[in-house]
Tab-separated table of C-alpha atoms and ligand atoms in Angstrom:
chain	number	residue	atom	x	y	z
O	691	UNK	CA	-2.419	18.549	-1.639
O	692	UNK	CA	-4.037	15.194	-2.552
O	693	UNK	CA	-3.644	14.340	-6.251
O	694	UNK	CA	-6.639	14.242	-8.638
O	695	UNK	CA	-8.683	11.073	-9.172
O	696	UNK	CA	-8.058	9.125	-12.398
O	697	UNK	CA	-10.540	9.701	-15.248
O	698	UNK	CA	-13.043	6.862	-15.636
O	699	UNK	CA	-16.553	5.909	-16.692
O	700	UNK	CA	-19.702	6.796	-14.738
O	701	UNK	CA	-20.808	4.197	-12.168
O	702	UNK	CA	-24.331	3.408	-10.913
O	703	UNK	CA	-25.557	5.289	-7.826
O	704	UNK	CA	-26.582	2.028	-6.161
O	705	UNK	CA	-23.039	0.626	-6.520
O	706	UNK	CA	-24.237	-2.449	-8.446
O	707	UNK	CA	-21.695	-4.575	-10.304
O	708	UNK	CA	-21.909	-6.650	-13.508
O	709	UNK	CA	-22.946	-10.305	-13.045
O	710	UNK	CA	-19.646	-11.393	-14.663
O	711	UNK	CA	-17.687	-9.625	-11.884
O	712	UNK	CA	-19.860	-11.100	-9.103
O	713	UNK	CA	-19.345	-14.571	-10.600
O	714	UNK	CA	-15.617	-14.393	-9.691
O	715	UNK	CA	-16.309	-13.950	-5.960
O	716	UNK	CA	-16.506	-17.645	-5.128
O	717	UNK	CA	-13.163	-18.522	-6.737
O	718	UNK	CA	-10.967	-15.654	-5.451
O	719	UNK	CA	-9.804	-14.522	-2.036
O	720	UNK	CA	-11.649	-11.444	-0.756
O	721	UNK	CA	-10.038	-8.531	1.095
O	722	UNK	CA	-11.195	-5.277	2.651
O	723	UNK	CA	-9.195	-2.040	2.661
O	724	UNK	CA	-10.163	0.901	4.883
O	725	UNK	CA	-8.706	4.319	4.102
O	726	UNK	CA	-8.467	6.753	7.029
O	727	UNK	CA	-8.047	10.257	5.547
O	728	UNK	CA	-6.688	12.174	8.561
O	729	UNK	CA	-3.198	13.383	9.519
O	730	UNK	CA	-1.928	15.803	12.167
O	731	UNK	CA	0.356	17.582	9.694
O	732	UNK	CA	1.063	16.917	6.024
O	733	UNK	CA	4.565	15.601	5.231
O	734	UNK	CA	6.137	17.664	2.445
O	735	UNK	CA	6.509	14.704	0.023
O	736	UNK	CA	3.066	13.117	0.479
O	737	UNK	CA	0.095	13.441	-1.900
O	738	UNK	CA	-2.076	10.732	-0.322
O	739	UNK	CA	-5.759	11.527	0.132
O	740	UNK	CA	-5.455	12.819	3.667
O	741	UNK	CA	-6.462	16.030	5.463
O	742	UNK	CA	-5.317	17.926	8.530
O	743	UNK	CA	-7.940	19.334	10.931
O	744	UNK	CA	-7.262	22.825	9.521
O	745	UNK	CA	-7.840	21.602	5.938
O	746	UNK	CA	-11.163	19.985	6.911
O	747	UNK	CA	-12.448	22.997	8.873
O	748	UNK	CA	-16.044	22.589	10.072
O	749	UNK	CA	-17.338	20.637	7.067
O	750	UNK	CA	-20.396	18.707	8.281
O	751	UNK	CA	-19.779	14.946	8.069
O	752	UNK	CA	-16.002	15.267	7.871
O	753	UNK	CA	-15.207	14.722	11.552
O	754	UNK	CA	-12.924	11.980	12.817
O	755	UNK	CA	-15.551	11.065	15.433
O	756	UNK	CA	-18.246	10.193	12.863
O	757	UNK	CA	-15.920	8.602	10.349
O	758	UNK	CA	-16.301	4.920	11.222
O	759	UNK	CA	-20.106	5.235	11.078
O	760	UNK	CA	-19.786	6.327	7.428
O	761	UNK	CA	-17.286	3.507	6.758
O	762	UNK	CA	-19.717	0.974	8.253
O	763	UNK	CA	-22.486	2.384	6.027
O	764	UNK	CA	-20.230	1.592	3.053
O	765	UNK	CA	-19.744	-1.965	4.401
O	766	UNK	CA	-23.546	-2.302	4.441
O	767	UNK	CA	-23.628	-1.193	0.802
O	768	UNK	CA	-20.834	-3.690	-0.044
O	769	UNK	CA	-22.755	-6.532	1.616
O	770	UNK	CA	-25.898	-5.627	-0.407
O	771	UNK	CA	-24.004	-5.339	-3.709
O	772	UNK	CA	-21.897	-8.483	-3.321
O	773	UNK	CA	-24.731	-10.655	-2.016
O	774	UNK	CA	-24.417	-14.089	-0.412
O	775	UNK	CA	-21.690	-15.394	-2.810
O	776	UNK	CA	-18.897	-13.483	-1.130
O	777	UNK	CA	-16.309	-15.626	0.725
O	778	UNK	CA	-15.034	-14.897	4.228
O	779	UNK	CA	-12.585	-12.019	4.389
O	780	UNK	CA	-8.944	-13.191	4.162
O	781	UNK	CA	-7.265	-9.885	4.900
O	782	UNK	CA	-8.205	-6.467	6.250
O	783	UNK	CA	-5.798	-3.544	5.792
O	784	UNK	CA	-6.322	-0.137	7.378
O	785	UNK	CA	-4.194	2.535	5.704
O	786	UNK	CA	-4.010	6.263	5.520
O	787	UNK	CA	-3.519	8.895	6.365
O	788	UNK	CA	-2.980	8.082	9.994
O	789	UNK	CA	-5.448	5.418	11.156
O	790	UNK	CA	-4.379	5.689	14.784
O	791	UNK	CA	-5.666	9.284	14.956
O	792	UNK	CA	-9.207	7.898	15.266
O	793	UNK	CA	-10.682	7.712	18.791
O	794	UNK	CA	-9.601	4.532	20.661
O	795	UNK	CA	-11.669	1.484	19.787
O	796	UNK	CA	-13.019	2.859	16.475
O	797	UNK	CA	-10.793	0.638	14.318
O	798	UNK	CA	-11.934	-2.358	16.404
O	799	UNK	CA	-15.543	-1.376	15.763
O	800	UNK	CA	-14.780	-1.453	12.024
O	801	UNK	CA	-13.160	-4.925	12.229
O	802	UNK	CA	-16.184	-6.258	14.132
O	803	UNK	CA	-18.487	-4.738	11.499
O	804	UNK	CA	-16.520	-6.545	8.752
O	805	UNK	CA	-16.831	-9.802	10.693
O	806	UNK	CA	-20.574	-9.354	11.253
O	807	UNK	CA	-21.284	-8.747	7.546
O	808	UNK	CA	-18.834	-11.086	5.767
O	809	UNK	CA	-17.166	-13.312	8.384
O	810	UNK	CA	-13.418	-13.331	8.939
O	811	UNK	CA	-11.260	-16.347	8.017
O	812	UNK	CA	-9.777	-17.949	11.157
O	813	UNK	CA	-6.295	-17.016	9.971
O	814	UNK	CA	-7.303	-13.564	8.679
O	815	UNK	CA	-4.443	-11.051	8.489
O	816	UNK	CA	-5.572	-7.752	10.028
O	817	UNK	CA	-3.120	-4.889	9.508
O	818	UNK	CA	-3.044	-1.230	10.352
O	819	UNK	CA	-0.569	1.380	9.226
O	820	UNK	CA	0.598	3.848	11.801
O	821	UNK	CA	2.721	6.925	12.063
O	822	UNK	CA	4.891	5.953	15.079
O	823	UNK	CA	4.214	9.308	16.768
O	824	UNK	CA	0.447	8.836	16.629
O	825	UNK	CA	0.271	5.755	18.841
O	826	UNK	CA	1.470	4.834	22.325
O	827	UNK	CA	1.802	1.569	24.280
O	828	UNK	CA	-1.819	1.537	25.621
O	829	UNK	CA	-3.088	2.323	22.098
O	830	UNK	CA	-1.192	-0.692	20.741
O	831	UNK	CA	-2.652	-2.928	23.483
O	832	UNK	CA	-6.106	-1.738	22.426
O	833	UNK	CA	-5.399	-2.501	18.727
O	834	UNK	CA	-4.187	-6.022	19.573
O	835	UNK	CA	-7.307	-6.585	21.709
O	836	UNK	CA	-9.377	-5.354	18.740
O	837	UNK	CA	-8.006	-8.191	16.582
O	838	UNK	CA	-5.129	-6.488	14.743
O	839	UNK	CA	-2.250	-8.922	14.239
O	840	UNK	CA	0.028	-6.866	11.977
O	841	UNK	CA	1.189	-3.241	12.187
O	842	UNK	CA	3.254	-1.218	9.754
O	843	UNK	CA	5.013	1.907	11.032
O	844	UNK	CA	6.199	4.751	8.797
O	845	UNK	CA	9.859	5.149	9.822
O	846	UNK	CA	11.242	6.612	6.555
O	847	UNK	CA	14.764	7.309	7.900
O	848	UNK	CA	16.870	7.206	11.052
O	849	UNK	CA	18.889	10.281	10.111
O	850	UNK	CA	17.755	13.659	11.520
O	851	UNK	CA	18.659	15.827	8.487
O	852	UNK	CA	16.827	13.386	6.148
O	853	UNK	CA	13.744	13.358	8.380
O	854	UNK	CA	13.850	17.171	8.402
O	855	UNK	CA	13.782	17.342	4.557
O	856	UNK	CA	10.824	14.911	4.622
O	857	UNK	CA	9.076	17.126	7.234
O	858	UNK	CA	8.696	14.106	9.517
O	859	UNK	CA	7.823	15.016	13.072
O	860	UNK	CA	9.087	11.922	14.893
O	861	UNK	CA	12.305	11.595	16.825
O	862	UNK	CA	14.765	9.061	15.421
O	863	UNK	CA	14.376	6.453	18.198
O	864	UNK	CA	10.558	6.350	18.174
O	865	UNK	CA	9.954	3.762	15.382
O	866	UNK	CA	12.138	1.138	17.121
O	867	UNK	CA	10.382	1.834	20.426
O	868	UNK	CA	7.004	1.490	18.682
O	869	UNK	CA	8.017	-1.921	17.263
O	870	UNK	CA	9.030	-3.029	20.777
O	871	UNK	CA	5.752	-1.809	22.253
O	872	UNK	CA	3.754	-3.532	19.483
O	873	UNK	CA	5.480	-6.847	20.208
O	874	UNK	CA	4.841	-6.436	23.939
O	875	UNK	CA	1.198	-5.757	23.127
O	876	UNK	CA	1.053	-9.138	21.343
O	877	UNK	CA	1.428	-8.234	17.641
O	878	UNK	CA	2.940	-11.276	15.876
O	879	UNK	CA	3.888	-9.212	12.806
O	880	UNK	CA	5.525	-5.778	12.660
O	881	UNK	CA	6.807	-3.825	9.671
O	882	UNK	CA	8.724	-0.598	9.025
O	883	UNK	CA	8.512	1.625	5.912
O	884	UNK	CA	11.675	3.317	4.707
O	885	UNK	CA	12.204	5.908	1.961
O	886	UNK	CA	15.499	6.280	0.077
O	887	UNK	CA	16.716	8.986	-2.281
O	888	UNK	CA	15.679	12.018	-0.208
O	889	UNK	CA	17.634	15.132	-1.301
O	890	UNK	CA	20.807	15.371	0.802
O	891	UNK	CA	20.763	11.686	1.854
O	892	UNK	CA	24.229	10.122	1.417
O	893	UNK	CA	24.856	6.419	0.873
O	894	UNK	CA	26.164	6.338	4.435
O	895	UNK	CA	22.938	7.921	5.730
O	896	UNK	CA	20.921	5.227	3.926
O	897	UNK	CA	23.208	2.549	5.422
O	898	UNK	CA	22.504	4.025	8.886
O	899	UNK	CA	18.713	3.933	8.300
O	900	UNK	CA	18.800	0.318	7.107
O	901	UNK	CA	20.916	-0.678	10.125
O	902	UNK	CA	18.491	1.056	12.495
O	903	UNK	CA	15.481	-0.596	10.854
O	904	UNK	CA	17.062	-4.057	11.099
O	905	UNK	CA	18.108	-3.417	14.720
O	906	UNK	CA	14.456	-2.674	15.610
O	907	UNK	CA	13.728	-6.340	14.682
O	908	UNK	CA	10.482	-6.086	12.699
O	909	UNK	CA	9.706	-9.177	10.608
O	910	UNK	CA	8.941	-7.127	7.467
O	911	UNK	CA	10.472	-4.075	5.790
O	912	UNK	CA	9.370	-1.924	2.862
O	913	UNK	CA	11.846	0.377	1.110
O	914	UNK	CA	10.396	2.894	-1.360
O	915	UNK	CA	12.344	5.216	-3.616
O	916	UNK	CA	11.218	8.789	-3.017
O	917	UNK	CA	8.602	9.803	-5.594
O	918	UNK	CA	8.395	13.559	-6.135
O	919	UNK	CA	4.640	14.037	-6.472
O	920	UNK	CA	3.284	17.102	-8.292
O	921	UNK	CA	1.686	19.671	-6.010
O	922	UNK	CA	3.694	18.749	-2.900
O	923	UNK	CA	5.935	21.152	-0.985
O	924	UNK	CA	8.882	18.926	-1.903
O	925	UNK	CA	8.114	19.290	-5.625
O	926	UNK	CA	7.945	23.080	-5.256
O	927	UNK	CA	11.333	23.209	-3.513
O	928	UNK	CA	12.904	21.032	-6.237
O	929	UNK	CA	11.345	23.137	-9.005
O	930	UNK	CA	12.744	26.306	-7.443
O	931	UNK	CA	16.208	24.748	-7.224
O	932	UNK	CA	16.206	24.832	-3.404
O	933	UNK	CA	16.700	21.015	-3.314
O	934	UNK	CA	18.212	18.628	-5.901
O	935	UNK	CA	15.913	16.104	-7.645
O	936	UNK	CA	16.483	12.392	-6.849
O	937	UNK	CA	19.089	10.886	-9.171
O	938	UNK	CA	18.490	7.530	-10.942
O	939	UNK	CA	22.040	6.215	-10.410
O	940	UNK	CA	21.903	7.132	-6.702
O	941	UNK	CA	18.494	5.401	-6.360
O	942	UNK	CA	19.843	2.238	-8.040
O	943	UNK	CA	22.892	2.185	-5.766
O	944	UNK	CA	20.670	2.573	-2.704
O	945	UNK	CA	18.322	-0.196	-3.856
O	946	UNK	CA	21.307	-2.551	-4.235
O	947	UNK	CA	22.587	-1.567	-0.779
O	948	UNK	CA	19.132	-2.238	0.718
O	949	UNK	CA	18.924	-5.685	-0.845
O	950	UNK	CA	22.456	-6.552	0.294
O	951	UNK	CA	21.999	-5.318	3.882
O	952	UNK	CA	18.523	-6.817	4.286
O	953	UNK	CA	19.540	-10.181	2.777
O	954	UNK	CA	22.515	-10.342	5.131
O	955	UNK	CA	20.162	-9.654	8.064
O	956	UNK	CA	17.893	-12.571	7.059
O	957	UNK	CA	15.183	-10.711	5.097
O	958	UNK	CA	14.221	-12.156	1.704
O	959	UNK	CA	12.688	-9.982	-1.045
O	960	UNK	CA	9.252	-11.149	-2.169
O	961	UNK	CA	8.191	-8.022	-4.078
O	962	UNK	CA	10.454	-5.378	-5.596
O	963	UNK	CA	10.027	-2.986	-2.620
O	964	UNK	CA	9.273	-5.536	0.133
O	965	UNK	CA	11.354	-7.924	2.223
O	966	UNK	CA	10.227	-10.397	4.921
O	967	UNK	CA	11.969	-12.615	7.475
O	968	UNK	CA	9.801	-15.630	6.586
O	969	UNK	CA	6.957	-16.642	4.289
O	970	UNK	CA	4.532	-16.087	7.199
O	971	UNK	CA	5.738	-12.509	7.565
O	972	UNK	CA	4.864	-11.492	3.978
O	973	UNK	CA	1.960	-9.077	3.710
O	974	UNK	CA	-0.885	-11.241	2.423
O	975	UNK	CA	-3.099	-8.227	1.784
O	976	UNK	CA	-0.619	-6.659	-0.633
O	977	UNK	CA	-0.005	-10.080	-2.205
O	978	UNK	CA	-3.749	-10.226	-2.953
O	979	UNK	CA	-3.425	-6.890	-4.844
O	980	UNK	CA	-0.399	-8.080	-6.807
O	981	UNK	CA	-2.124	-11.366	-7.666
O	982	UNK	CA	-5.232	-9.453	-8.899
O	983	UNK	CA	-7.528	-10.720	-6.110
O	984	UNK	CA	-10.930	-9.195	-5.256
O	985	UNK	CA	-11.069	-6.389	-2.724
O	986	UNK	CA	-13.452	-3.671	-1.593
O	987	UNK	CA	-11.816	-0.362	-0.650
O	988	UNK	CA	-13.835	1.547	1.959
O	989	UNK	CA	-13.374	5.303	2.498
O	990	UNK	CA	-12.816	8.549	0.563
O	991	UNK	CA	-10.645	8.025	-2.529
O	992	UNK	CA	-10.383	4.248	-1.873
O	993	UNK	CA	-10.071	1.989	-4.935
O	994	UNK	CA	-11.829	-1.390	-5.306
O	995	UNK	CA	-11.483	-4.335	-7.684
O	996	UNK	CA	-13.933	-7.185	-8.257
O	997	UNK	CA	-13.476	-9.528	-11.218
O	998	UNK	CA	-11.923	-7.017	-13.645
O	999	UNK	CA	-14.253	-4.135	-12.637
O	1000	UNK	CA	-12.494	-1.320	-10.800
O	1001	UNK	CA	-13.914	1.783	-9.201
O	1002	UNK	CA	-12.802	4.559	-6.874
O	1003	UNK	CA	-14.642	6.701	-4.342
O	1004	UNK	CA	-15.092	10.478	-4.155
O	1005	UNK	CA	-12.099	12.029	-2.425
O	1006	UNK	CA	-13.402	14.513	0.116
O	1007	UNK	CA	-14.516	13.044	3.489
O	1008	UNK	CA	-17.549	15.398	3.652
O	1009	UNK	CA	-18.707	14.425	0.150
O	1010	UNK	CA	-18.134	10.744	1.005
O	1011	UNK	CA	-20.197	10.938	4.214
O	1012	UNK	CA	-22.981	12.929	2.489
O	1013	UNK	CA	-23.397	10.378	-0.331
O	1014	UNK	CA	-23.647	7.467	2.111
O	1015	UNK	CA	-26.071	9.400	4.347
O	1016	UNK	CA	-28.269	9.903	1.269
O	1017	UNK	CA	-28.235	6.150	0.553
O	1018	UNK	CA	-25.950	6.534	-2.498
O	1019	UNK	CA	-22.781	4.673	-3.407
O	1020	UNK	CA	-19.697	6.839	-2.688
O	1021	UNK	CA	-18.127	5.639	-5.977
O	1022	UNK	CA	-16.963	8.505	-8.206
O	1023	UNK	CA	-16.164	6.563	-11.387
O	1024	UNK	CA	-14.772	3.256	-12.569
O	1025	UNK	CA	-13.694	1.096	-15.465
O	1026	UNK	CA	-14.085	-2.394	-16.821
O	1027	UNK	CA	-10.696	-3.714	-17.909
O	1028	UNK	CA	-10.464	-5.036	-21.464
O	1029	UNK	CA	-8.806	-8.439	-21.871
O	1030	UNK	CA	-5.656	-6.626	-23.085
O	1031	UNK	CA	-5.594	-4.225	-20.094
O	1032	UNK	CA	-6.226	-7.090	-17.680
O	1033	UNK	CA	-3.297	-9.027	-19.154
O	1034	UNK	CA	-0.959	-5.994	-19.033
O	1035	UNK	CA	-1.864	-5.351	-15.420
O	1036	UNK	CA	-1.364	-8.969	-14.360
O	1037	UNK	CA	2.070	-9.133	-16.003
O	1038	UNK	CA	3.090	-5.756	-14.531
O	1039	UNK	CA	2.055	-6.728	-11.000
O	1040	UNK	CA	3.092	-10.375	-10.928
O	1041	UNK	CA	6.488	-9.756	-12.439
O	1042	UNK	CA	7.250	-7.549	-9.422
O	1043	UNK	CA	6.936	-10.649	-7.201
O	1044	UNK	CA	9.839	-13.006	-6.439
O	1045	UNK	CA	7.517	-15.909	-7.335
O	1046	UNK	CA	7.337	-14.356	-10.835
O	1047	UNK	CA	4.960	-15.203	-13.599
O	1048	UNK	CA	3.819	-18.558	-15.045
O	1049	UNK	CA	4.977	-18.871	-18.669
O	1050	UNK	CA	1.484	-20.070	-19.622
O	1051	UNK	CA	0.179	-16.584	-18.733
O	1052	UNK	CA	2.198	-15.109	-21.593
O	1053	UNK	CA	1.346	-15.188	-25.302
O	1054	UNK	CA	3.583	-17.129	-27.688
O	1055	UNK	CA	5.214	-13.912	-28.940
O	1056	UNK	CA	5.799	-12.699	-25.372
O	1057	UNK	CA	7.389	-16.024	-24.435
O	1058	UNK	CA	9.663	-15.697	-27.462
O	1059	UNK	CA	11.094	-12.432	-26.022
O	1060	UNK	CA	12.281	-14.107	-22.810
O	1061	UNK	CA	15.612	-15.535	-24.091
O	1062	UNK	CA	16.817	-12.021	-25.045
O	1063	UNK	CA	15.892	-10.718	-21.565
O	1064	UNK	CA	17.764	-13.688	-20.002
O	1065	UNK	CA	20.867	-12.872	-22.087
O	1066	UNK	CA	20.675	-9.226	-20.878
O	1067	UNK	CA	20.628	-10.568	-17.292
O	1068	UNK	CA	17.211	-9.051	-16.497
O	1069	UNK	CA	15.087	-12.179	-15.937
O	1070	UNK	CA	15.676	-15.831	-15.125
O	1071	UNK	CA	13.537	-18.882	-15.822
O	1072	UNK	CA	13.095	-21.688	-13.314
O	1073	UNK	CA	10.769	-24.498	-14.381
O	1074	UNK	CA	7.728	-22.882	-15.930
O	1075	UNK	CA	8.134	-19.481	-14.219
O	1076	UNK	CA	9.958	-16.320	-15.181
O	1077	UNK	CA	11.127	-13.828	-12.557
O	1078	UNK	CA	13.278	-10.691	-12.303
O	1079	UNK	CA	16.982	-10.894	-11.465
O	1080	UNK	CA	18.482	-8.291	-9.109
O	1081	UNK	CA	19.455	-6.224	-12.189
O	1082	UNK	CA	15.914	-6.682	-13.542
O	1083	UNK	CA	14.380	-5.415	-10.282
O	1084	UNK	CA	16.122	-2.069	-10.905
O	1085	UNK	CA	14.320	-1.836	-14.261
O	1086	UNK	CA	11.058	-3.671	-13.479
O	1087	UNK	CA	8.753	-1.399	-15.503
O	1088	UNK	CA	11.066	-1.325	-18.532
O	1089	UNK	CA	11.380	-5.141	-18.465
O	1090	UNK	CA	7.574	-5.449	-18.429
O	1091	UNK	CA	7.327	-3.081	-21.423
O	1092	UNK	CA	9.950	-5.103	-23.331
O	1093	UNK	CA	8.115	-8.350	-22.582
O	1094	UNK	CA	4.573	-7.343	-23.474
O	1095	UNK	CA	2.978	-7.423	-26.918
O	1096	UNK	CA	2.292	-3.790	-27.894
W	984	SAM	C1	0.478	6.617	3.303
W	984	SAM	S1	1.777	6.268	4.312
W	984	SAM	C2	0.878	5.685	5.726
W	984	SAM	C3	1.688	5.571	6.996
W	984	SAM	C4	1.694	6.775	7.909
W	984	SAM	N1	0.805	7.799	7.481
W	984	SAM	C5	3.077	7.342	7.946
W	984	SAM	O1	3.403	8.100	7.055
W	984	SAM	O2	3.782	7.018	8.895
W	984	SAM	C6	2.488	4.750	3.724
W	984	SAM	C7	3.921	4.854	3.280
W	984	SAM	O3	3.991	5.367	1.964
W	984	SAM	C8	5.311	5.846	1.751
W	984	SAM	N2	5.221	7.077	0.953
W	984	SAM	C9	4.314	8.051	1.056
W	984	SAM	N3	4.573	9.018	0.135
W	984	SAM	C10	5.673	8.637	-0.564
W	984	SAM	C11	6.442	9.211	-1.628
W	984	SAM	N4	6.127	10.396	-2.163
W	984	SAM	N5	7.512	8.508	-2.099
W	984	SAM	C12	7.823	7.319	-1.558
W	984	SAM	N6	7.147	6.732	-0.549
W	984	SAM	C13	6.085	7.386	-0.044
W	984	SAM	C14	5.934	6.088	3.128
W	984	SAM	O4	6.991	5.184	3.327
W	984	SAM	C15	4.794	5.792	4.069
W	984	SAM	O5	5.231	5.204	5.261
W	985	SF4	S1	1.795	10.918	8.033
W	985	SF4	FE1	1.801	9.470	6.256
W	985	SF4	S2	-0.154	9.819	5.170
W	985	SF4	FE2	0.138	11.540	6.619
W	985	SF4	S3	1.050	13.150	5.380
W	985	SF4	FE3	2.754	11.971	6.311
W	985	SF4	S4	3.271	10.307	4.809
W	985	SF4	FE4	1.275	11.190	4.228
C-alpha cells in the first residue's frame, strides 16, 4: 500500500510559484523527474506510489497507455509556470514503479517532449530505473535509441532465499544479464540497487550479493538498508513475529562489509548509500537533489523543488490525469521552507556526500561543535570542508543532529 502524502499548505490550482523561487532558476541547474506508477506485482517491502493492474481496475484515466499524454500535459504546465528563465535540462530521471512497463517508445516520447519545451544540455544525463525482469534486449536497444544513457536495475540480492523474503520475482542471474544487454545496447552507464538487512540474510549471503553485483560490472552501485515501511506485507509479518526485525548491529556490519568489498573492487563512495567507479559514473541527477538544485517532478505523488518552494502531486493516477485534463495543476499541497528549515535540509543532505559541507555554510556555534565530532572519529576536516568518516557514515543522521543549532 503506498504511504500517505506529507501534510502541507494549499497550493494554487494554476501551479504558479512565488517570484522569489522563479528568480533562482537562472543560477541553478534544472532537472526533471518522471514517476511511473505501475508495477506487475507489489514487492512485500515496498511502499512506493505504484499500482498493479488489479489495484487500478478500470479507473478512467489510469491506464498505462494514456499515461505519457498526462505526463506531457504536466510538462506543458511546467513550461507555462517556469517561463522563459528556465535553463536547459541537465538531468532527466525516470523512476517508479516500473518505467519499462510502459508501451515501447513512450519513455522516448517523454524525453523528446522535455527537449521540445526546455531544451536538453548536450551532456544531459538521462536515466531510467528498471526492474530487470520487465525489460529485454530489444527494449534496451529502444531505450538507448530514445536517448537514455544511464540505467539502474533493481537487483536487491543474489541469494534465492533473500529474494523470496523480499517477494522479488526475478531469477538470480537476470540482473547481470540485463547489465550486459544494456552495455551491448550502447548504455555508457549502468547501475545496480542492492538491499541489505533482509530477515534471514547472513553476512555470507550479503557477501555473495556484493560479489555478484561487482561481477556484473556496472559502473555504479547503490546499497540501501532495508526499511520496514508501515502498511507493507513485510511489516505485517514482522509485527506478527513471523520474521525478525532488522538489527542495527547487523546493518552496521553489512554497511562496513559493503564499503570494504566495493572499495577493493574499485568503487568509491560519493554518498552514504552510493558508490561509483569514476567521477563520470556518479548519478548527477541525485547529486542535484543532494545539493538542493531545482527540479520538477512529473507524475502522481512526484515531489518538486524550485528555490526553496516544494510541492507534491496527488497520488492516484486517475486523480492525477483528471486534474490535468481539467486544466488544473496536479499539485496536492506544498511548503515554503523557512531559512532555518532550508539550512537544516542543506546540512542533512550535503553531509551525506563524500565532498562534505563547506565550513562557511555553518553558523559559528555549529562550527564550534566540529572539534568534538572529530575527536569522536565521526567527521574529518580537510581545508575548509567537513565530511563524514566511515564511522560517521554509520551514524549520519545523528551526526547531523549533533552538529546543528537546535
Ligand atoms: C522504487 S525502486 C525502482 C526500481 C524497480 N521498481 C525495482 O524495484 O527493480 C528503487 C529502489 O528502491 C529500493 N527500495 C525500495 N523499497 C525499499 C525499502 N523498503 N527499503 C530499502 N530499499 C528500498 C530498492 O533497492 C529499489 O531497487
Ligand atoms: S518493482 Fe520496485 S517499485 Fe515495484 S513494488 Fe517492487 S520495489 Fe516497489
